[in-house]
Amino acid sequence: VGLLTLPGTARHPHQTMPAVVLLNDAAGMDQRSFRYAEQLRHAGFAVLDVELYVLSMDGAGPPAAFDRAHEAARLGRALRALRRHPDVDFTAFAAIGFGRGAHAVALASSANDDTRDLVARVLLYPGCGSLGAALREAGEGSPAPSGPVLIVHGGDDGANTQTDCETLAARLAVAGSEARVIRYRGAGYGWDIPSAGDGTTLLEGPDGQRTRAMGWPELAEMSAAQAAAFVAAALARASR
């Protein structure tokens, strides 16, 4: 299903821990998700790192077109696996989505048995415009995501404009979700990507278009810490 990381601290034999799913974009697991997993692990969470599309050993990429049903199934399978793990508290989960992975996280409904326990969500550079369109397409009558939602994007990211992300947050709020937006001034798309060569790389954006990303290591550490703090607070409220 994915790579499971458990906290290194000793636990009581009968004590379980909360868990978070990291749902990657089409690029698969890399240093981005590892950084968030480390922050969450040190905060006492189990972390399941999941590829949105399984990349073949020969380096072949994802399908030519994104498949929303497949993406929902990947998230649902991850949550089912966590419910079966003896060390995991299966009463509530959180999920963090990167790029296209944020679509499945945001579209998951509390009416779905697989994702009913998903009580907090973080959407990292989700393609706010295309995600807003996907939510409209899902239907006004569809249940809103349960629990609070954090939308994080770069101020210089053309794939996640301030207007689109604020509109997305407003749509979620009208539907009944507590939505918050963090905008990083000077950051573009995928600021948490590992730097290589001249510092830039191309990522498969949420709408399927190749998007140039430039790593910003210091900001990446801060965004991972903020995401972990948001998730921790939300899960603490849900467990009361």
Coordinates of N, CA and C in Angstrom, one line a residue:
V1 N 0.8 -1.2 0.0 CA 0.0 0.0 0.0 C 0.9 1.2 0.0
G2 N 1.9 1.3 0.8 CA 2.8 2.4 0.9 C 3.9 2.1 1.9
L3 N 4.6 3.2 2.3 CA 5.7 3.1 3.2 C 5.2 3.6 4.6
L4 N 5.2 2.7 5.6 CA 4.7 3.1 6.9 C 5.9 3.4 7.8
T5 N 5.8 4.6 8.4 CA 6.8 5.0 9.4 C 6.2 5.2 10.7
L6 N 6.8 4.6 11.7 CA 6.3 4.7 13.1 C 7.2 5.5 14.0
P7 N 6.6 6.2 15.0 CA 7.5 7.0 15.9 C 8.5 6.1 16.6
G8 N 9.7 6.6 16.9 CA 10.7 5.9 17.5 C 10.6 5.8 19.0
T9 N 9.6 6.5 19.6 CA 9.5 6.5 21.0 C 8.8 5.2 21.5
A10 N 9.2 4.9 22.7 CA 8.6 3.7 23.3 C 7.1 3.9 23.7
R11 N 6.3 2.9 23.5 CA 4.9 3.0 23.8 C 4.4 1.9 24.7
H12 N 3.3 2.2 25.4 CA 2.7 1.2 26.3 C 2.2 0.1 25.3
P13 N 2.3 -1.2 25.7 CA 1.8 -2.3 24.8 C 0.4 -2.1 24.3
H14 N -0.5 -1.5 25.1 CA -1.9 -1.4 24.7 C -2.2 0.0 24.2
Q15 N -1.2 0.8 23.9 CA -1.4 2.2 23.5 C -1.3 2.3 22.0
T16 N -2.3 2.9 21.4 CA -2.2 3.1 19.9 C -1.9 4.6 19.6
M17 N -1.6 4.8 18.4 CA -1.2 6.2 18.0 C -2.0 6.6 16.8
P18 N -2.2 8.0 16.7 CA -3.0 8.5 15.5 C -2.1 8.3 14.2
A19 N -2.8 8.4 13.1 CA -2.0 8.2 11.8 C -2.4 9.2 10.8
V20 N -1.4 9.4 9.9 CA -1.6 10.4 8.8 C -1.2 9.7 7.5
V21 N -2.0 10.0 6.4 CA -1.7 9.5 5.1 C -1.1 10.6 4.3
L22 N 0.1 10.4 3.7 CA 0.7 11.3 2.7 C 0.4 10.8 1.3
L23 N -0.4 11.5 0.6 CA -0.7 11.1 -0.8 C 0.0 11.9 -1.8
N24 N 1.0 11.3 -2.4 CA 1.9 12.0 -3.3 C 1.2 12.4 -4.7
D25 N 1.9 13.2 -5.4 CA 1.5 13.5 -6.8 C 2.0 12.4 -7.8
A26 N 2.0 12.7 -9.0 CA 2.4 11.7 -10.0 C 3.9 11.4 -10.0
A27 N 4.7 12.3 -9.4 CA 6.1 12.1 -9.3 C 6.5 11.0 -8.3
G28 N 5.5 10.6 -7.4 CA 5.8 9.5 -6.5 C 6.5 10.0 -5.3
M29 N 7.0 9.1 -4.4 CA 7.6 9.4 -3.2 C 9.0 10.0 -3.5
D30 N 9.3 11.1 -2.7 CA 10.6 11.7 -2.8 C 10.9 12.5 -1.5
Q31 N 11.9 13.3 -1.5 CA 12.3 14.0 -0.3 C 11.2 14.9 0.3
R32 N 10.3 15.3 -0.6 CA 9.2 16.1 -0.1 C 8.4 15.4 1.0
S33 N 7.9 14.2 0.7 CA 7.1 13.5 1.6 C 7.9 13.0 2.8
F34 N 9.2 12.7 2.6 CA 10.0 12.2 3.7 C 10.1 13.4 4.8
R35 N 10.2 14.6 4.3 CA 10.4 15.7 5.2 C 9.1 15.8 6.1
Y36 N 7.9 15.7 5.5 CA 6.7 15.8 6.3 C 6.6 14.6 7.2
A37 N 7.0 13.4 6.7 CA 6.9 12.2 7.5 C 7.8 12.4 8.8
E38 N 8.9 13.0 8.6 CA 9.8 13.2 9.8 C 9.2 14.1 10.8
Q39 N 8.6 15.2 10.4 CA 7.9 16.1 11.3 C 6.8 15.4 12.0
L40 N 6.0 14.6 11.3 CA 4.9 13.9 11.9 C 5.4 12.8 12.9
R41 N 6.4 12.1 12.4 CA 6.9 11.0 13.3 C 7.4 11.5 14.6
H42 N 8.1 12.7 14.6 CA 8.6 13.3 15.9 C 7.5 13.8 16.7
A43 N 6.3 14.1 16.1 CA 5.2 14.5 16.8 C 4.3 13.3 17.4
G44 N 4.8 12.1 17.1 CA 4.1 10.9 17.7 C 3.1 10.3 16.8
F45 N 3.1 10.6 15.5 CA 2.2 10.0 14.5 C 2.8 8.9 13.7
A46 N 1.9 7.9 13.4 CA 2.3 6.9 12.4 C 2.0 7.6 11.0
V47 N 2.8 7.4 10.0 CA 2.7 8.0 8.7 C 2.7 7.0 7.6
L48 N 1.7 6.9 6.8 CA 1.7 6.0 5.6 C 1.9 6.9 4.4
D49 N 3.0 6.7 3.7 CA 3.4 7.4 2.5 C 3.0 6.6 1.3
V50 N 2.1 7.2 0.5 CA 1.4 6.5 -0.6 C 1.6 7.2 -2.0
E51 N 2.0 6.4 -3.0 CA 2.1 6.9 -4.3 C 0.7 7.0 -4.9
L52 N 0.4 8.1 -5.6 CA -0.9 8.2 -6.2 C -1.0 7.3 -7.4
Y53 N 0.0 7.2 -8.2 CA 0.1 6.2 -9.3 C 1.4 5.5 -9.1
V54 N 1.4 4.2 -9.1 CA 2.6 3.4 -8.9 C 3.5 3.5 -10.2
L55 N 4.7 4.0 -10.0 CA 5.7 4.1 -11.1 C 6.4 2.8 -11.3
S56 N 6.5 2.4 -12.6 CA 7.1 1.2 -12.9 C 8.6 1.2 -12.7
M57 N 9.3 0.1 -12.7 CA 10.7 0.0 -12.4 C 11.5 0.6 -13.6
D58 N 10.9 0.7 -14.8 CA 11.6 1.2 -15.9 C 11.5 2.7 -16.0
G59 N 10.8 3.3 -15.0 CA 10.7 4.8 -15.0 C 9.6 5.4 -15.7
A60 N 8.7 4.5 -16.2 CA 7.5 5.0 -17.0 C 6.6 5.8 -16.0
G61 N 6.0 6.8 -16.5 CA 5.2 7.7 -15.7 C 3.8 7.3 -15.6
P62 N 3.0 8.1 -15.0 CA 1.6 7.8 -14.8 C 0.8 7.8 -16.1
P63 N -0.5 7.4 -16.0 CA -1.3 7.4 -17.3 C -1.4 8.7 -17.9
A64 N -1.7 8.8 -19.2 CA -1.8 10.0 -19.9 C -2.9 11.0 -19.3
A65 N -3.9 10.4 -18.8 CA -5.0 11.2 -18.2 C -5.2 10.7 -16.7
F66 N -5.4 11.7 -15.8 CA -5.7 11.4 -14.4 C -7.0 10.7 -14.3
D67 N -7.1 9.7 -13.4 CA -8.3 8.9 -13.2 C -8.8 9.2 -11.7
R68 N -9.9 9.9 -11.6 CA -10.3 10.3 -10.3 C -10.8 9.1 -9.4
A69 N -11.4 8.1 -10.1 CA -11.8 6.9 -9.4 C -10.6 6.2 -8.8
H70 N -9.6 6.1 -9.6 CA -8.3 5.4 -9.2 C -7.7 6.1 -8.0
E71 N -7.7 7.5 -8.1 CA -7.1 8.2 -7.0 C -7.9 8.1 -5.7
A72 N -9.2 8.1 -5.8 CA -10.0 7.9 -4.6 C -9.8 6.5 -4.0
A73 N -9.6 5.5 -4.9 CA -9.3 4.1 -4.4 C -8.0 4.0 -3.7
R74 N -7.0 4.7 -4.2 CA -5.7 4.7 -3.6 C -5.8 5.2 -2.1
L75 N -6.5 6.3 -1.9 CA -6.7 6.9 -0.6 C -7.5 5.9 0.3
G76 N -8.5 5.4 -0.3 CA -9.4 4.5 0.5 C -8.6 3.2 0.9
R77 N -7.8 2.7 0.0 CA -7.0 1.5 0.4 C -6.1 1.8 1.5
A78 N -5.4 3.0 1.5 CA -4.5 3.3 2.5 C -5.2 3.4 3.9
L79 N -6.3 4.0 3.9 CA -7.1 4.1 5.2 C -7.5 2.8 5.7
R80 N -7.9 1.9 4.8 CA -8.3 0.5 5.2 C -7.2 -0.2 5.8
A81 N -6.0 0.0 5.2 CA -4.8 -0.7 5.7 C -4.4 -0.2 7.1
L82 N -4.6 1.1 7.3 CA -4.3 1.7 8.6 C -5.2 1.2 9.7
R83 N -6.5 1.0 9.3 CA -7.5 0.5 10.3 C -7.1 -0.9 10.8
R84 N -6.4 -1.7 10.0 CA -6.1 -3.0 10.3 C -4.8 -3.1 11.1
H85 N -4.0 -2.0 11.2 CA -2.7 -2.1 11.8 C -2.9 -2.0 13.4
P86 N -2.3 -3.0 14.1 CA -2.5 -3.1 15.5 C -2.0 -1.9 16.3
D87 N -1.0 -1.1 15.8 CA -0.5 0.0 16.6 C -1.2 1.3 16.3
V88 N -2.2 1.3 15.4 CA -2.8 2.6 14.9 C -4.2 2.8 15.6
D89 N -4.4 4.0 16.0 CA -5.7 4.4 16.5 C -6.6 4.6 15.3
F90 N -7.6 3.8 15.1 CA -8.4 3.9 13.9 C -9.7 4.7 14.0
T91 N -9.8 5.5 15.1 CA -11.0 6.3 15.2 C -11.0 7.6 14.4
A92 N -9.8 8.1 14.0 CA -9.7 9.3 13.3 C -8.3 9.3 12.5
F93 N -8.4 9.9 11.3 CA -7.1 10.0 10.5 C -7.0 11.4 9.9
A94 N -5.9 11.7 9.5 CA -5.6 13.0 8.7 C -4.9 12.6 7.5
A95 N -5.0 13.5 6.5 CA -4.3 13.2 5.2 C -3.7 14.5 4.7
I96 N -2.5 14.4 4.1 CA -1.8 15.5 3.4 C -1.6 15.1 2.0
G97 N -2.1 16.0 1.1 CA -2.0 15.7 -0.4 C -1.0 16.7 -1.0
F98 N -0.2 16.2 -1.9 CA 0.8 17.0 -2.7 C 0.2 17.2 -4.1
G99 N 0.0 18.4 -4.6 CA -0.4 18.6 -6.0 C -1.7 17.8 -6.3
R100 N -1.5 16.9 -7.3 CA -2.7 16.1 -7.7 C -3.2 15.2 -6.6
G101 N -2.3 14.8 -5.7 CA -2.7 14.0 -4.6 C -3.7 14.7 -3.7
A102 N -3.7 16.1 -3.6 CA -4.6 16.8 -2.8 C -6.0 16.7 -3.4
H103 N -6.2 16.4 -4.7 CA -7.5 16.3 -5.2 C -8.3 15.2 -4.5
A104 N -7.6 14.0 -4.4 CA -8.3 12.9 -3.8 C -8.6 13.2 -2.3
V105 N -7.6 13.9 -1.7 CA -7.8 14.2 -0.3 C -9.0 15.1 -0.1
A106 N -9.1 16.1 -0.9 CA -10.2 17.1 -0.8 C -11.6 16.5 -1.2
L107 N -11.6 15.7 -2.2 CA -12.8 15.1 -2.7 C -13.4 14.0 -1.9
A108 N -12.6 13.4 -1.0 CA -13.0 12.3 -0.2 C -14.2 12.8 0.7
S109 N -15.3 12.0 0.7 CA -16.5 12.4 1.4 C -16.7 11.6 2.7
S110 N -17.3 12.2 3.7 CA -17.6 11.5 4.9 C -18.7 10.5 4.7
A111 N -19.4 10.6 3.5 CA -20.4 9.6 3.2 C -19.8 8.3 2.7
N112 N -18.5 8.3 2.4 CA -17.8 7.1 1.9 C -17.3 6.3 3.1
D113 N -17.6 5.1 3.2 CA -17.1 4.3 4.3 C -15.6 4.3 4.4
D114 N -14.9 4.3 3.3 CA -13.4 4.2 3.3 C -12.8 5.5 4.0
T115 N -13.5 6.6 3.8 CA -12.9 7.9 4.2 C -13.7 8.6 5.3
R116 N -14.6 7.8 5.9 CA -15.5 8.5 6.9 C -14.7 9.0 8.2
D117 N -13.5 8.4 8.4 CA -12.8 8.8 9.6 C -11.7 9.8 9.3
L118 N -11.7 10.4 8.1 CA -10.8 11.4 7.8 C -11.2 12.8 8.3
V119 N -10.6 13.3 9.4 CA -11.1 14.4 10.1 C -10.2 15.7 9.9
A120 N -9.1 15.6 9.2 CA -8.3 16.8 8.9 C -7.5 16.6 7.6
R121 N -7.4 17.7 6.8 CA -6.8 17.6 5.5 C -5.9 18.8 5.3
V122 N -4.7 18.5 4.7 CA -3.8 19.6 4.2 C -3.6 19.4 2.7
L123 N -3.9 20.5 2.0 CA -3.8 20.5 0.5 C -2.6 21.4 0.1
L124 N -1.5 20.8 -0.3 CA -0.3 21.5 -0.7 C -0.3 21.7 -2.2
Y125 N -0.3 23.0 -2.6 CA -0.3 23.5 -4.0 C -1.2 22.6 -4.8
P126 N -2.6 22.6 -4.5 CA -3.5 21.6 -5.1 C -4.0 21.9 -6.5
G127 N -3.6 23.1 -7.0 CA -4.2 23.5 -8.2 C -5.6 24.0 -7.9
C128 N -5.7 25.1 -7.2 CA -7.0 25.6 -6.6 C -8.1 25.7 -7.6
G129 N -7.7 26.2 -8.8 CA -8.8 26.4 -9.8 C -9.4 25.1 -10.3
S130 N -8.5 24.2 -10.6 CA -9.0 22.9 -11.1 C -9.7 22.1 -10.0
L131 N -9.2 22.2 -8.8 CA -9.8 21.5 -7.7 C -11.2 22.1 -7.4
G132 N -11.3 23.4 -7.5 CA -12.6 24.0 -7.3 C -13.6 23.6 -8.4
A133 N -13.1 23.4 -9.6 CA -14.0 22.9 -10.7 C -14.4 21.5 -10.4
A134 N -13.5 20.7 -9.9 CA -13.8 19.3 -9.5 C -14.8 19.2 -8.4
L135 N -14.7 20.1 -7.5 CA -15.8 20.1 -6.4 C -17.1 20.5 -6.9
R136 N -17.1 21.4 -7.9 CA -18.4 21.8 -8.5 C -19.0 20.7 -9.3
E137 N -18.1 20.0 -10.0 CA -18.6 18.8 -10.8 C -19.1 17.7 -9.9
A138 N -18.5 17.6 -8.7 CA -19.0 16.5 -7.8 C -20.4 16.8 -7.3
G139 N -20.9 18.0 -7.4 CA -22.3 18.3 -7.1 C -22.4 19.1 -5.8
E140 N -23.3 20.1 -5.9 CA -23.6 20.9 -4.7 C -24.1 20.1 -3.6
G141 N -24.8 19.0 -3.9 CA -25.4 18.2 -2.8 C -24.5 17.2 -2.1
S142 N -23.3 17.1 -2.6 CA -22.4 16.1 -2.0 C -21.9 16.6 -0.7
P143 N -21.7 15.7 0.3 CA -21.2 16.1 1.6 C -19.9 16.8 1.5
A144 N -19.7 17.8 2.4 CA -18.4 18.5 2.4 C -17.4 17.6 3.1
P145 N -16.1 17.9 2.9 CA -15.1 17.2 3.6 C -15.3 17.4 5.1
S146 N -15.1 16.3 5.9 CA -15.2 16.5 7.3 C -14.0 17.0 7.9
G147 N -14.1 17.8 9.0 CA -13.0 18.4 9.7 C -12.4 19.6 9.0
P148 N -11.4 20.2 9.6 CA -10.8 21.4 9.0 C -9.9 21.1 7.8
V149 N -9.7 22.1 7.0 CA -8.9 21.9 5.7 C -7.9 23.1 5.7
L150 N -6.7 22.8 5.5 CA -5.6 23.8 5.3 C -5.1 23.7 3.8
I151 N -5.2 24.9 3.2 CA -4.7 25.0 1.8 C -3.5 25.8 1.8
V152 N -2.4 25.3 1.3 CA -1.1 26.0 1.3 C -0.6 26.1 -0.1
H153 N -0.2 27.4 -0.5 CA 0.3 27.6 -1.9 C 1.3 28.7 -1.9
G154 N 2.0 28.8 -3.0 CA 3.0 29.9 -3.1 C 2.4 31.1 -3.7
G155 N 2.9 32.3 -3.3 CA 2.3 33.5 -3.8 C 2.6 33.8 -5.3
D156 N 3.7 33.2 -5.8 CA 4.1 33.3 -7.2 C 3.8 32.1 -8.0
D157 N 2.8 31.4 -7.6 CA 2.5 30.1 -8.3 C 1.3 30.3 -9.2
G158 N 1.6 30.3 -10.6 CA 0.5 30.5 -11.5 C -0.6 29.4 -11.5
A159 N -0.2 28.2 -11.0 CA -1.2 27.1 -10.9 C -2.0 27.2 -9.7
N160 N -1.7 28.1 -8.8 CA -2.5 28.3 -7.5 C -2.5 29.8 -7.2
T161 N -3.3 30.5 -7.9 CA -3.4 31.9 -7.7 C -4.1 32.2 -6.4
Q162 N -3.9 33.4 -5.8 CA -4.5 33.8 -4.6 C -6.0 33.8 -4.7
T163 N -6.5 34.3 -5.8 CA -8.0 34.3 -6.0 C -8.6 32.9 -6.1
D164 N -7.9 32.1 -6.8 CA -8.4 30.7 -6.9 C -8.4 30.0 -5.6
C165 N -7.4 30.2 -4.8 CA -7.3 29.5 -3.5 C -8.2 30.0 -2.5
E166 N -8.4 31.3 -2.5 CA -9.4 31.9 -1.6 C -10.8 31.5 -2.0
T167 N -11.1 31.4 -3.3 CA -12.4 30.9 -3.8 C -12.6 29.5 -3.4
L168 N -11.6 28.7 -3.5 CA -11.7 27.3 -3.0 C -12.0 27.2 -1.5
A169 N -11.3 28.0 -0.7 CA -11.6 28.0 0.7 C -13.0 28.4 1.0
A170 N -13.5 29.4 0.3 CA -14.9 29.9 0.5 C -15.9 28.9 0.1
R171 N -15.6 28.1 -0.9 CA -16.5 27.0 -1.3 C -16.6 26.0 -0.3
L172 N -15.4 25.6 0.3 CA -15.4 24.6 1.3 C -16.1 25.1 2.6
A173 N -16.0 26.4 2.9 CA -16.6 27.0 4.1 C -18.1 27.0 3.9
V174 N -18.6 27.4 2.7 CA -20.0 27.4 2.5 C -20.6 26.0 2.7
A175 N -19.8 25.0 2.3 CA -20.3 23.6 2.4 C -20.2 23.1 3.8
G176 N -19.6 23.8 4.7 CA -19.6 23.4 6.1 C -18.2 23.0 6.7
S177 N -17.2 23.2 5.8 CA -15.8 22.8 6.3 C -15.1 24.1 6.8
E178 N -14.3 24.0 7.9 CA -13.5 25.0 8.3 C -12.2 25.1 7.5
A179 N -12.1 26.1 6.6 CA -11.0 26.1 5.7 C -10.1 27.3 5.9
R180 N -8.8 27.1 5.9 CA -7.8 28.2 6.1 C -6.8 28.1 5.0
V181 N -6.3 29.3 4.6 CA -5.3 29.4 3.5 C -4.0 30.0 4.0
I182 N -2.9 29.4 3.7 CA -1.6 30.0 3.9 C -0.9 30.2 2.6
R183 N -0.5 31.5 2.4 CA 0.2 31.8 1.1 C 1.6 32.3 1.4
Y184 N 2.6 31.6 0.8 CA 4.0 31.9 1.0 C 4.4 32.9 0.0
R185 N 4.7 34.1 0.4 CA 5.2 35.2 -0.5 C 6.5 34.8 -1.1
G186 N 6.6 34.9 -2.4 CA 7.9 34.7 -3.1 C 8.0 33.2 -3.5
A187 N 7.2 32.3 -3.1 CA 7.3 30.9 -3.4 C 6.5 30.6 -4.7
G188 N 7.0 29.6 -5.4 CA 6.3 29.2 -6.6 C 5.6 27.8 -6.3
Y189 N 5.5 27.0 -7.4 CA 4.9 25.7 -7.2 C 6.0 24.7 -6.7
G190 N 5.6 23.9 -5.8 CA 6.4 22.8 -5.3 C 7.7 23.3 -4.7
W191 N 7.6 24.3 -3.7 CA 8.8 24.8 -3.1 C 9.5 23.8 -2.2
D192 N 8.9 22.6 -1.9 CA 9.5 21.6 -1.1 C 10.2 20.5 -1.9
I193 N 10.3 20.7 -3.2 CA 10.9 19.7 -4.1 C 12.4 19.8 -3.8
P194 N 13.1 18.7 -3.7 CA 14.6 18.7 -3.6 C 15.3 19.4 -4.7
S195 N 16.2 20.3 -4.4 CA 16.9 21.1 -5.4 C 17.9 20.2 -6.1
A196 N 18.0 20.4 -7.4 CA 19.0 19.7 -8.2 C 19.5 20.6 -9.4
G197 N 20.8 20.4 -9.7 CA 21.3 21.2 -10.8 C 21.2 22.7 -10.6
D198 N 20.4 23.4 -11.4 CA 20.2 24.8 -11.3 C 19.1 25.2 -10.2
G199 N 18.6 24.1 -9.5 CA 17.6 24.4 -8.5 C 16.2 24.2 -8.9
T200 N 16.0 24.0 -10.2 CA 14.6 23.8 -10.7 C 14.4 22.4 -11.3
T201 N 13.1 22.0 -11.3 CA 12.8 20.8 -11.9 C 11.3 20.9 -12.4
L202 N 10.9 19.9 -13.2 CA 9.6 19.9 -13.8 C 8.7 18.9 -13.1
L203 N 7.6 19.3 -12.6 CA 6.6 18.4 -11.9 C 5.4 18.3 -12.7
E204 N 4.7 17.2 -12.6 CA 3.4 17.0 -13.2 C 2.4 17.8 -12.3
G205 N 1.8 18.9 -12.8 CA 0.9 19.7 -12.0 C -0.4 19.0 -11.8
P206 N -1.3 19.6 -11.0 CA -2.6 19.0 -10.7 C -3.5 18.9 -11.9
D207 N -3.3 19.7 -12.9 CA -4.1 19.7 -14.1 C -3.4 18.8 -15.2
G208 N -2.3 18.2 -14.9 CA -1.7 17.4 -15.9 C -0.6 18.1 -16.7
Q209 N -0.5 19.4 -16.5 CA 0.5 20.2 -17.3 C 1.9 20.1 -16.5
R210 N 3.0 20.1 -17.2 CA 4.3 20.1 -16.6 C 4.5 21.5 -16.0
T211 N 4.9 21.6 -14.8 CA 5.0 22.8 -14.1 C 6.4 22.9 -13.5
R212 N 7.1 24.1 -13.7 CA 8.4 24.3 -13.2 C 8.4 24.6 -11.7
A213 N 9.2 23.9 -11.0 CA 9.3 24.0 -9.5 C 10.7 24.3 -9.1
M214 N 10.8 25.2 -8.1 CA 12.2 25.5 -7.6 C 12.2 25.3 -6.1
G215 N 13.1 24.4 -5.6 CA 13.2 24.1 -4.2 C 13.6 25.3 -3.3
W216 N 13.0 25.3 -2.1 CA 13.3 26.4 -1.1 C 13.4 25.6 0.2
P217 N 14.6 25.1 0.5 CA 14.7 24.1 1.6 C 14.2 24.7 3.0
E218 N 14.6 26.0 3.2 CA 14.1 26.6 4.5 C 12.6 26.7 4.6
L219 N 12.0 27.1 3.5 CA 10.5 27.2 3.5 C 9.9 25.8 3.6
A220 N 10.6 24.8 3.0 CA 10.1 23.4 3.0 C 10.0 22.9 4.5
E221 N 11.1 23.2 5.2 CA 11.1 22.8 6.6 C 9.9 23.5 7.4
M222 N 9.7 24.8 7.1 CA 8.6 25.5 7.8 C 7.2 25.0 7.4
S223 N 7.0 24.7 6.1 CA 5.7 24.2 5.7 C 5.4 22.9 6.3
A224 N 6.4 22.0 6.4 CA 6.2 20.7 7.0 C 5.9 20.8 8.5
A225 N 6.5 21.7 9.2 CA 6.2 22.0 10.6 C 4.8 22.5 10.7
Q226 N 4.4 23.4 9.9 CA 3.1 24.0 10.0 C 2.0 23.0 9.7
A227 N 2.2 22.1 8.7 CA 1.3 21.1 8.3 C 1.2 20.1 9.5
A228 N 2.3 19.7 10.1 CA 2.2 18.8 11.2 C 1.5 19.4 12.4
A229 N 1.7 20.7 12.7 CA 1.0 21.3 13.8 C -0.5 21.4 13.5
F230 N -0.9 21.7 12.3 CA -2.3 21.8 12.0 C -3.0 20.4 12.2
V231 N -2.3 19.4 11.7 CA -2.8 18.0 11.8 C -2.9 17.6 13.3
A232 N -1.9 17.9 14.1 CA -1.9 17.5 15.5 C -3.0 18.2 16.2
A233 N -3.2 19.5 16.0 CA -4.3 20.2 16.7 C -5.7 19.6 16.3
A234 N -5.9 19.3 15.0 CA -7.2 18.8 14.5 C -7.4 17.4 15.1
L235 N -6.4 16.5 15.1 CA -6.6 15.2 15.7 C -6.8 15.2 17.2
A236 N -6.2 16.2 17.8 CA -6.4 16.3 19.3 C -7.9 16.7 19.6
R237 N -8.4 17.6 18.8 CA -9.8 18.0 18.9 C -10.7 16.8 18.7
A238 N -10.4 16.1 17.6 CA -11.3 15.0 17.2 C -11.3 13.9 18.2
S239 N -10.3 13.7 19.0 CA -10.2 12.6 20.0 C -10.8 13.0 21.3
R240 N -11.3 14.2 21.5 CA -11.9 14.6 22.8 C -13.3 14.0 22.9

